[in-house]
C-alpha cells in the first residue's frame, strides 16, 4: 500500500510560520514529488508550489517570497516552509506525487489526505 501522509498543519497567528511535511511510504520503486496544493472553503483546489525532478521550483504569485518547497530524497519526504502567513492562506493543504510501485507498474498519481492550516488571531 502506497500512501502520502501530510503533517505540520495547525493554527497560527498572522505573520507566523509553519512547515508542512509530506511523507511517502509503502512499496515504492520510483517517487516523483510534484507539489503542494490547497483548497479553501467554497473554493477550488489551487496550485501553491511545484518542484521538478531537477529541483527547480515555481510558486503561485500569492505565495512567492513567503513559501519554499523542498524535498529530502533520502527520507521520501517533501516540505513546504510557510512564512509570513496571512489569513487568506487558510486552507486544507494537499501534497501530490507520481509513484511507481514496481518496474512492471505504470506510475500513478497520489494525493495526501490533507492537513488544515488556519491563520487567525
C-alpha positions as a Markdown table, in Angstrom:
| # | Residue | x | y | z |
|---|---|---|---|---|
| 1 | Unk | 0.0 | 0.0 | 0.0 |
| 2 | Unk | 1.5 | 3.3 | -1.1 |
| 3 | Unk | 0.4 | 6.5 | 0.6 |
| 4 | Unk | 1.3 | 10.1 | 1.2 |
| 5 | Unk | 0.8 | 11.5 | 4.7 |
| 6 | Unk | 0.9 | 15.2 | 5.4 |
| 7 | Unk | 1.7 | 16.7 | 8.8 |
| 8 | Unk | 2.6 | 20.0 | 10.3 |
| 9 | Unk | -0.7 | 22.0 | 9.9 |
| 10 | Unk | -2.3 | 23.9 | 12.7 |
| 11 | Unk | -3.5 | 27.2 | 14.0 |
| 12 | Unk | -1.0 | 30.1 | 13.7 |
| 13 | Unk | -1.3 | 33.9 | 14.1 |
| 14 | Unk | -0.9 | 36.2 | 11.1 |
| 15 | Unk | 2.8 | 36.7 | 10.4 |
| 16 | Unk | 3.7 | 33.3 | 11.8 |
| 17 | Unk | 5.3 | 30.3 | 10.2 |
| 18 | Unk | 4.6 | 26.6 | 9.7 |
| 19 | Unk | 6.4 | 23.8 | 8.0 |
| 20 | Unk | 4.3 | 21.1 | 6.3 |
| 21 | Unk | 5.7 | 17.7 | 5.6 |
| 22 | Unk | 4.6 | 15.0 | 3.1 |
| 23 | Unk | 6.0 | 11.6 | 3.7 |
| 24 | Unk | 5.7 | 8.8 | 1.1 |
| 25 | Unk | 5.5 | 5.2 | 2.4 |
| 26 | Unk | 4.9 | 1.7 | 1.2 |
| 27 | Unk | 6.2 | -0.2 | -1.8 |
| 28 | Unk | 7.9 | 2.5 | -3.8 |
| 29 | Unk | 10.1 | 1.8 | -6.9 |
| 30 | Unk | 10.2 | 5.4 | -8.1 |
| 31 | Unk | 8.9 | 8.5 | -6.4 |
| 32 | Unk | 8.4 | 11.9 | -8.1 |
| 33 | Unk | 7.0 | 14.6 | -5.9 |
| 34 | Unk | 5.1 | 17.1 | -7.9 |
| 35 | Unk | 4.0 | 19.9 | -5.5 |
| 36 | Unk | 1.6 | 21.3 | -3.0 |
| 37 | Unk | -2.0 | 22.4 | -3.5 |
| 38 | Unk | -4.6 | 24.0 | -1.2 |
| 39 | Unk | -8.3 | 24.3 | -1.0 |
| 40 | Unk | -10.1 | 26.9 | 1.0 |
| 41 | Unk | -13.8 | 26.6 | 1.9 |
| 42 | Unk | -16.0 | 27.2 | -1.1 |
| 43 | Unk | -13.1 | 27.5 | -3.5 |
| 44 | Unk | -11.5 | 25.2 | -6.0 |
| 45 | Unk | -8.2 | 23.5 | -5.2 |
| 46 | Unk | -5.3 | 25.6 | -6.4 |
| 47 | Unk | -1.6 | 25.1 | -7.0 |
| 48 | Unk | 0.7 | 26.5 | -4.4 |
| 49 | Unk | 4.1 | 25.3 | -5.3 |
| 50 | Unk | 5.8 | 22.8 | -7.6 |
| 51 | Unk | 9.1 | 21.1 | -7.7 |
| 52 | Unk | 10.6 | 19.3 | -10.6 |
| 53 | Unk | 12.9 | 16.2 | -10.7 |
| 54 | Unk | 15.9 | 18.5 | -11.1 |
| 55 | Unk | 14.7 | 20.6 | -8.1 |
| 56 | Unk | 13.6 | 23.7 | -9.9 |
| 57 | Unk | 10.6 | 25.3 | -8.2 |
| 58 | Unk | 7.8 | 27.6 | -9.1 |
| 59 | Unk | 5.1 | 29.3 | -6.9 |
| 60 | Unk | 1.7 | 30.8 | -7.1 |
| 61 | Unk | 2.0 | 34.6 | -7.2 |
| 62 | Unk | 0.1 | 34.8 | -3.9 |
| 63 | Unk | 2.9 | 32.9 | -2.0 |
| 64 | Unk | 6.0 | 34.0 | -3.8 |
| 65 | Unk | 8.7 | 35.2 | -1.4 |
| 66 | Unk | 6.9 | 33.7 | 1.6 |
| 67 | Unk | 6.7 | 29.9 | 0.9 |
| 68 | Unk | 9.5 | 27.5 | 0.0 |
| 69 | Unk | 9.1 | 24.0 | -1.4 |
| 70 | Unk | 11.9 | 21.4 | -0.9 |
| 71 | Unk | 12.4 | 17.6 | -0.7 |
| 72 | Unk | 14.6 | 15.1 | 1.0 |
| 73 | Unk | 15.0 | 12.1 | -1.3 |
| 74 | Unk | 16.7 | 10.0 | 1.4 |
| 75 | Unk | 13.6 | 10.4 | 3.6 |
| 76 | Unk | 11.0 | 10.2 | 0.8 |
| 77 | Unk | 9.6 | 13.5 | 2.1 |
| 78 | Unk | 8.6 | 16.8 | 0.6 |
| 79 | Unk | 8.3 | 20.0 | 2.6 |
| 80 | Unk | 6.5 | 23.4 | 2.4 |
| 81 | Unk | 8.0 | 26.1 | 4.6 |
| 82 | Unk | 5.4 | 28.8 | 5.0 |
| 83 | Unk | 6.5 | 32.2 | 6.4 |
| 84 | Unk | 4.7 | 35.5 | 6.9 |
| 85 | Unk | 1.4 | 33.7 | 6.9 |
| 86 | Unk | -1.8 | 35.6 | 6.1 |
| 87 | Unk | -5.5 | 34.8 | 6.9 |
| 88 | Unk | -6.0 | 34.2 | 3.2 |
| 89 | Unk | -3.6 | 31.3 | 3.4 |
| 90 | Unk | -6.2 | 29.4 | 5.5 |
| 91 | Unk | -7.0 | 26.2 | 3.6 |
| 92 | Unk | -6.5 | 22.4 | 3.6 |
| 93 | Unk | -3.1 | 21.7 | 2.1 |
| 94 | Unk | -2.5 | 18.6 | -0.1 |
| 95 | Unk | 0.7 | 17.1 | -1.4 |
| 96 | Unk | 0.8 | 15.4 | -4.8 |
| 97 | Unk | 3.3 | 12.9 | -6.2 |
| 98 | Unk | 3.6 | 10.3 | -9.0 |
| 99 | Unk | 4.7 | 6.9 | -7.6 |
| 100 | Unk | 5.7 | 3.8 | -9.4 |
| 101 | Unk | 5.2 | 0.7 | -7.2 |
| 102 | Unk | 7.5 | -1.5 | -9.2 |
| 103 | Unk | 9.3 | -1.8 | -12.5 |
| 104 | Unk | 6.3 | -3.6 | -14.0 |
| 105 | Unk | 3.8 | -1.0 | -13.0 |
| 106 | Unk | 2.9 | 2.4 | -14.5 |
| 107 | Unk | 3.3 | 5.4 | -12.3 |
| 108 | Unk | 0.1 | 6.6 | -10.6 |
| 109 | Unk | -0.9 | 9.9 | -9.3 |
| 110 | Unk | -1.3 | 10.1 | -5.5 |
| 111 | Unk | -2.7 | 12.7 | -3.1 |
| 112 | Unk | -2.2 | 13.1 | 0.6 |
| 113 | Unk | -5.2 | 13.2 | 2.9 |
| 114 | Unk | -4.7 | 16.9 | 3.6 |
| 115 | Unk | -3.7 | 19.0 | 6.5 |
| 116 | Unk | -5.6 | 22.0 | 7.8 |
| 117 | Unk | -3.8 | 25.3 | 8.1 |
| 118 | Unk | -5.7 | 28.1 | 9.9 |
| 119 | Unk | -4.2 | 31.6 | 10.1 |
| 120 | Unk | -6.1 | 33.7 | 12.6 |
| 121 | Unk | -5.6 | 36.0 | 15.5 |
